[in-house]
Tab-separated table of C-alpha atoms and ligand atoms in Angstrom:
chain	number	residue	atom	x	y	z
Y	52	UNK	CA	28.054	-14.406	13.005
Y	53	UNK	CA	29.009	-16.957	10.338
Y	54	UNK	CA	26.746	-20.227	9.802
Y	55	UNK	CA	28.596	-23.666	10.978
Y	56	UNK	CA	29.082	-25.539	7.766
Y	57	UNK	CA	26.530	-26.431	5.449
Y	58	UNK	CA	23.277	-25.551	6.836
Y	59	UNK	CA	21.215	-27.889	4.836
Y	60	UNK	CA	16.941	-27.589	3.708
Y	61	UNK	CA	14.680	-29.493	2.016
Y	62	UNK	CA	11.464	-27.504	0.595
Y	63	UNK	CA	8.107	-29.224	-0.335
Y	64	UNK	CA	6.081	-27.670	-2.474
Y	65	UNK	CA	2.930	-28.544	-3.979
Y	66	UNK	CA	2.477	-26.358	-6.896
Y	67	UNK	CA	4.086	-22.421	-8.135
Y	68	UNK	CA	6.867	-22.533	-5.669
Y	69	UNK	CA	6.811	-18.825	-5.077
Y	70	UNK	CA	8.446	-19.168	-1.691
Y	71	UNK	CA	11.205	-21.689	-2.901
Y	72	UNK	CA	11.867	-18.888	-6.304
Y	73	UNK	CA	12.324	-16.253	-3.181
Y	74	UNK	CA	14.494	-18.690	-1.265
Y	75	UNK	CA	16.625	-19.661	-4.345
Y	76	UNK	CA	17.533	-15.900	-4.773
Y	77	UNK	CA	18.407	-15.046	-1.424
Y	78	UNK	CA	20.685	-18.082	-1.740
Y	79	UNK	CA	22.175	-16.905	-5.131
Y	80	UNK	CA	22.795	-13.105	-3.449
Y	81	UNK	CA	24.492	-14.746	-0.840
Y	82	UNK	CA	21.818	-12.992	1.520
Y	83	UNK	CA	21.254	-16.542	2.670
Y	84	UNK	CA	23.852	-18.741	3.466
Y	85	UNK	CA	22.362	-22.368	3.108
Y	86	UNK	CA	22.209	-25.071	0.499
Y	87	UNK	CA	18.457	-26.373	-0.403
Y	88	UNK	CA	19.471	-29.795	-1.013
Y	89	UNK	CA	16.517	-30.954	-1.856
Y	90	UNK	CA	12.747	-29.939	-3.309
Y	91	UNK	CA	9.743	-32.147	-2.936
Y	92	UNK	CA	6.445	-31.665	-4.808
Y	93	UNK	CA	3.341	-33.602	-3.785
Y	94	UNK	CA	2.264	-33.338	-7.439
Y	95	UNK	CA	3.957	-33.577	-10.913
Y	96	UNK	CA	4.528	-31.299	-13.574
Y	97	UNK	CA	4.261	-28.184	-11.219
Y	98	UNK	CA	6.340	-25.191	-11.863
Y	99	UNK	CA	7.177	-25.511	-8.471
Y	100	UNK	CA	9.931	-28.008	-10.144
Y	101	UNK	CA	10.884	-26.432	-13.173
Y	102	UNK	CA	12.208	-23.885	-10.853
Y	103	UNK	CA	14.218	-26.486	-9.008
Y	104	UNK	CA	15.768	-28.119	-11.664
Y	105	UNK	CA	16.293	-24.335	-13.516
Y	106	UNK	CA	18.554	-23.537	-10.265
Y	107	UNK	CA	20.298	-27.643	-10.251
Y	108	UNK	CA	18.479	-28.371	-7.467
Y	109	UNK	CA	18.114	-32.097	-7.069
Y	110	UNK	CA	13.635	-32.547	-7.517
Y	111	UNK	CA	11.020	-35.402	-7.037
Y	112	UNK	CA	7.459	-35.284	-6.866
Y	113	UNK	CA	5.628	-37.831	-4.822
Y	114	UNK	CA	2.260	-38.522	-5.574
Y	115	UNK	CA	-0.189	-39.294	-2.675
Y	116	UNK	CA	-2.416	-41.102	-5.385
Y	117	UNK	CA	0.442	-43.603	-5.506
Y	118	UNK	CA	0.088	-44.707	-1.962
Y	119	UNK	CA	-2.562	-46.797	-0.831
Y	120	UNK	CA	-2.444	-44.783	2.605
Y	121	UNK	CA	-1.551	-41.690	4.247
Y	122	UNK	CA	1.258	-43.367	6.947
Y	123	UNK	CA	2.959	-45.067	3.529
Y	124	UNK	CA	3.416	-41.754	2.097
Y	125	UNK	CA	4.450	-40.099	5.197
Y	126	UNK	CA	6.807	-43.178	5.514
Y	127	UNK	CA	8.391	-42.843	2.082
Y	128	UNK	CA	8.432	-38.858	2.282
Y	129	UNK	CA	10.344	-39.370	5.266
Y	130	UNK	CA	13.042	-41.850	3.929
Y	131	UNK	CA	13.507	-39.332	0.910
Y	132	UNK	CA	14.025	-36.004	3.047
Y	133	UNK	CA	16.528	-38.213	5.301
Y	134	UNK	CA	18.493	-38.825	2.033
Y	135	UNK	CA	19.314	-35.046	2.145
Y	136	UNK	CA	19.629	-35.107	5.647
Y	137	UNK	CA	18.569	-31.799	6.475
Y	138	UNK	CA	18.663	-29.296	9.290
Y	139	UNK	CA	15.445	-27.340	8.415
Y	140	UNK	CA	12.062	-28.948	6.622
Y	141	UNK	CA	10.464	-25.815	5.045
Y	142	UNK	CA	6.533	-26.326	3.899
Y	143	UNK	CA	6.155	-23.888	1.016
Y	144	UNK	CA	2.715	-24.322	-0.605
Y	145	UNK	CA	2.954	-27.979	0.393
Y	146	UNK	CA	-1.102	-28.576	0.146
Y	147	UNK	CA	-0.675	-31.835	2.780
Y	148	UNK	CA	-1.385	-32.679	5.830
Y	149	UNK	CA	1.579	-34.242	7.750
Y	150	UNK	CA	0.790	-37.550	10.168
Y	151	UNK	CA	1.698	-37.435	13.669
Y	152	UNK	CA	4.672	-40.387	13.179
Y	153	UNK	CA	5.949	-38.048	10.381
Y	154	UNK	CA	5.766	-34.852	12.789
Y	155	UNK	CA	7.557	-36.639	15.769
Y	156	UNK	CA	10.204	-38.108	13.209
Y	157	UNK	CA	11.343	-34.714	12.474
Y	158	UNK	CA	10.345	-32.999	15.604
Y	159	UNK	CA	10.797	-29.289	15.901
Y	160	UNK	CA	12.616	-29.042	12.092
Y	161	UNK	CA	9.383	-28.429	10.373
Y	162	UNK	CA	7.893	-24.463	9.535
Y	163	UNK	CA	5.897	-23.643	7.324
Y	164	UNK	CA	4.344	-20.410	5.901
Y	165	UNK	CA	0.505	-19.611	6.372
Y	166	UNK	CA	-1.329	-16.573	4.442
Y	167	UNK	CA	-2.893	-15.039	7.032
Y	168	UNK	CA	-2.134	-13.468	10.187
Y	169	UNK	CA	-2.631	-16.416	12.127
Y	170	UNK	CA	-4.342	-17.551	14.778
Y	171	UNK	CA	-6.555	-15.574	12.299
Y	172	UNK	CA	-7.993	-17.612	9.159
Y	173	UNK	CA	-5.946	-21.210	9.677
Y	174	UNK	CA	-7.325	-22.904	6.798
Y	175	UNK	CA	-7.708	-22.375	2.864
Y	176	UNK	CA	-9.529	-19.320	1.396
Y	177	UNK	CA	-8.206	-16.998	3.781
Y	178	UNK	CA	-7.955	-13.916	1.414
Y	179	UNK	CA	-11.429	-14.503	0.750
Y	180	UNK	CA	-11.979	-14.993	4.105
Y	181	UNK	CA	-10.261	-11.101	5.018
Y	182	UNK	CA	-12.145	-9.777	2.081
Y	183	UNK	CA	-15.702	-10.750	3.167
Y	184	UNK	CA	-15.169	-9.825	6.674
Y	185	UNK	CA	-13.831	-6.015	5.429
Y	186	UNK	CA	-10.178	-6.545	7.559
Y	187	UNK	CA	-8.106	-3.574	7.298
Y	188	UNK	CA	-4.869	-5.734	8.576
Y	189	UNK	CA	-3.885	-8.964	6.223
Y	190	UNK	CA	-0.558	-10.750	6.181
Y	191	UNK	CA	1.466	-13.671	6.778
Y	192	UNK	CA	2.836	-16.392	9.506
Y	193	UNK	CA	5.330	-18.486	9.960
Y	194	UNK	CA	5.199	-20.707	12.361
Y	195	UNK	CA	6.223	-24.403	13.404
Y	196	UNK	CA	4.398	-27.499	11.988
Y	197	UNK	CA	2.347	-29.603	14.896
Y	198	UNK	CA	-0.394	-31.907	14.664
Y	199	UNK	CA	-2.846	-28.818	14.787
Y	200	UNK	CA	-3.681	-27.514	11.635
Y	201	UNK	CA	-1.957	-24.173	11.096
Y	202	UNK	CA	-1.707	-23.798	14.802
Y	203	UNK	CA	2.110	-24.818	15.644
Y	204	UNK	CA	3.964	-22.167	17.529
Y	205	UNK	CA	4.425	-18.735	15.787
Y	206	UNK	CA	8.057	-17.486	15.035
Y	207	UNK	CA	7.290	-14.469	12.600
Y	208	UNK	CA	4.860	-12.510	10.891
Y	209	UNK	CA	4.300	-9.812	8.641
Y	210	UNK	CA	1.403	-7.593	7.698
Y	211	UNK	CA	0.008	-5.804	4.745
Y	212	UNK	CA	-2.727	-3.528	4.621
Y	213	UNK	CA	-5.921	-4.257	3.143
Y	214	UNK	CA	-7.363	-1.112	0.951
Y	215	UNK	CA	-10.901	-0.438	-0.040
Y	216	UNK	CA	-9.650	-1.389	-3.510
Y	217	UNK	CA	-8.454	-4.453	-3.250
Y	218	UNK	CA	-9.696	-7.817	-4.939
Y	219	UNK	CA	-8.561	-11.038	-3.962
Y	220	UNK	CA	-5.832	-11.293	-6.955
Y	221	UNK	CA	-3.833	-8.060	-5.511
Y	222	UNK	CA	-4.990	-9.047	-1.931
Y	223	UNK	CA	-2.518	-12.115	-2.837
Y	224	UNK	CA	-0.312	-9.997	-4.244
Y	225	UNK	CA	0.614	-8.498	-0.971
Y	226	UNK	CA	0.428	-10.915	1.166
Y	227	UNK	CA	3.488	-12.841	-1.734
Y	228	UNK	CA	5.376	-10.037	-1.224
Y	229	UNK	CA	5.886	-9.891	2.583
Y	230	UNK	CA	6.283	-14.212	2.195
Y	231	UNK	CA	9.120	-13.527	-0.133
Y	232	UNK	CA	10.472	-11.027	1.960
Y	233	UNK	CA	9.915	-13.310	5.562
Y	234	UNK	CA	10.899	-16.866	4.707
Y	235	UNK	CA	14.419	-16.062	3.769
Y	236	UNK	CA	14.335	-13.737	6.322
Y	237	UNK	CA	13.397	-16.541	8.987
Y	238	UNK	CA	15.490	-19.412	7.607
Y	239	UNK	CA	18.658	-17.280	7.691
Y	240	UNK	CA	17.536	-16.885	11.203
Y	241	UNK	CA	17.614	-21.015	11.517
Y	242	UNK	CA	20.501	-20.972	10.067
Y	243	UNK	CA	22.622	-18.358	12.788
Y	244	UNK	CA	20.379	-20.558	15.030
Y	245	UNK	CA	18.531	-17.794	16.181
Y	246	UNK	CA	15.661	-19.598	17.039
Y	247	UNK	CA	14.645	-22.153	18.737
Y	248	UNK	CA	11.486	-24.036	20.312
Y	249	UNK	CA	11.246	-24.750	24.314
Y	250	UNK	CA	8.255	-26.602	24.480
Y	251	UNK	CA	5.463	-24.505	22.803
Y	252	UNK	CA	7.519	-21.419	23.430
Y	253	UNK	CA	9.223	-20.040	20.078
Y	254	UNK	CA	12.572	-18.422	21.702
Y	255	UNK	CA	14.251	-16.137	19.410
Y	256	UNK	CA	17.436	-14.037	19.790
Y	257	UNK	CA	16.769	-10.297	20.309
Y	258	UNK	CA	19.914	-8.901	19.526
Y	259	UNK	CA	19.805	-10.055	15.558
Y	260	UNK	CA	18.670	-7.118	13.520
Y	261	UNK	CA	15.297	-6.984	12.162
Y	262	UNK	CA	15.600	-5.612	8.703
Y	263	UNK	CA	14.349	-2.410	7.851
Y	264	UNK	CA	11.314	-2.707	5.518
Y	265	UNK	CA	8.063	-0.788	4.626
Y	266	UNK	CA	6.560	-4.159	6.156
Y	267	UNK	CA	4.975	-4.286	9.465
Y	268	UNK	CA	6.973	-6.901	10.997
Y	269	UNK	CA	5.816	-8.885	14.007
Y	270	UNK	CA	8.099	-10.855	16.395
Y	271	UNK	CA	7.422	-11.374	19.405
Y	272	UNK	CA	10.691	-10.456	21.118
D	642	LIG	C1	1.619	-19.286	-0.179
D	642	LIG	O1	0.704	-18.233	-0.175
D	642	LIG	C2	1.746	-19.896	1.173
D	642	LIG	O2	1.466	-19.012	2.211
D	642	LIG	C3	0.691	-20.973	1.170
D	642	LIG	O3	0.692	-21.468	-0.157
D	642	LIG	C4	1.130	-20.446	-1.039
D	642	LIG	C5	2.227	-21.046	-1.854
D	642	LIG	O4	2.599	-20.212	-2.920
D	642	LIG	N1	0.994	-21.980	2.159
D	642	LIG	P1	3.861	-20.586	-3.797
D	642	LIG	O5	3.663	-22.000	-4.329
D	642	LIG	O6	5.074	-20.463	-2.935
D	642	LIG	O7	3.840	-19.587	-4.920
């Protein structure tokens, strides 16, 4: 199946961008067939950025210290994504809390990525968190953004393994490598719209392959 046109994203980011480094080469290989049009930091001078503009991708930051309250920034954040009007709003590190007039205004085009097997560990800290309580299972989710905190509906996840060994440093480690391998993975998805919400239900389409990997890769198909 071939994508319809330009299947357009703007990522927000709030500081290493990571995610957006993982979704700029899938979109250089040509593994992912959409244009980030835009990239949106919530603070300055993050390398988050230099990234952006090191692969021409048009880059603001917008500073919530600059707004004298949360629905003004949502408001202005809002009128800048438009600009690119895009099909998919990707959260990638973006260390903000969205407002419910923001959510509605792009209703069901907002996912972000969560370290942690969620509904496990919503919330910062988690590798802490799976350290202290001696998990054997650690991962990642990606799910839809909703007025509950890390709790939208679920599309993917993927696990990693948590060894005796570990510290929270490689614990991190992991749990970056299965993000970089899931969020292109899931916005190619978007963009063969192969998935899509029906109310709190995340509907996705069984018969796209799920790509072989030495991850442990959860869907609930
Ligand atoms: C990731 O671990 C993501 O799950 C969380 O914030 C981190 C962002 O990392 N939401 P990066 O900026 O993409 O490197």
């Amino acid at each position: 199946m071939t994508t319809s046109n330009n299947y357009n994203v703007v990522v927000l980011i709030s500081g290493k961008g990571s995610n957006l480094q993982a979704l700029i080469n899938a979109t250089k290989s040509s593994q992912l067939p959409i244009k980030i049009s835009g990239v949106i930091s919530s603070q300055p001078n993050v390398y988050g950025l230099q990234r952006a503009k090191d692969a021409n991708i048009p880059h603001s930051h917008l500073s919530p210290k600059d707004f004298q309250s949360r629905d003004a920034y949502d408001i202005t954040l809002g009128d800048l994504i438009d600009q690119y009007k895009p099909n998919l709003i990707i959260l990638a590190g973006f260390m903000r809390i969205l407002g419910k007039a923001f959510l509605e205004r792009f209703q069901d085009k907002i996912i972000n990525i969560h370290p942690s097997l969620l509904p496990l560990y919503p919330g910062i800290n988690t590798h802490q968190q799976v350290l202290h309580d001696k998990r054997v299972e650690h991962g990642c989710s990606i799910h839809f953004v909703t007025t509950d905190l890390d709790a939208g509906p679920i599309i993917a996840q993927a696990a990693v393994e948590v060894s005796v060994t570990d510290d929270i440093e490689t614990l991190q480690q992991k749990v970056h490598t299965a993000e970089h391998f899931l969020y292109p993975t899931i916005v190619n998805w978007f963009a063969h719209k192969r998935v899509s919400l029906e109310g709190n239900t995340v509907v996705l389409d069984s018969t796209f392959p799920v790509p072989k990997t030495g991850l442990c890769f959860k869907l609930n198909l």
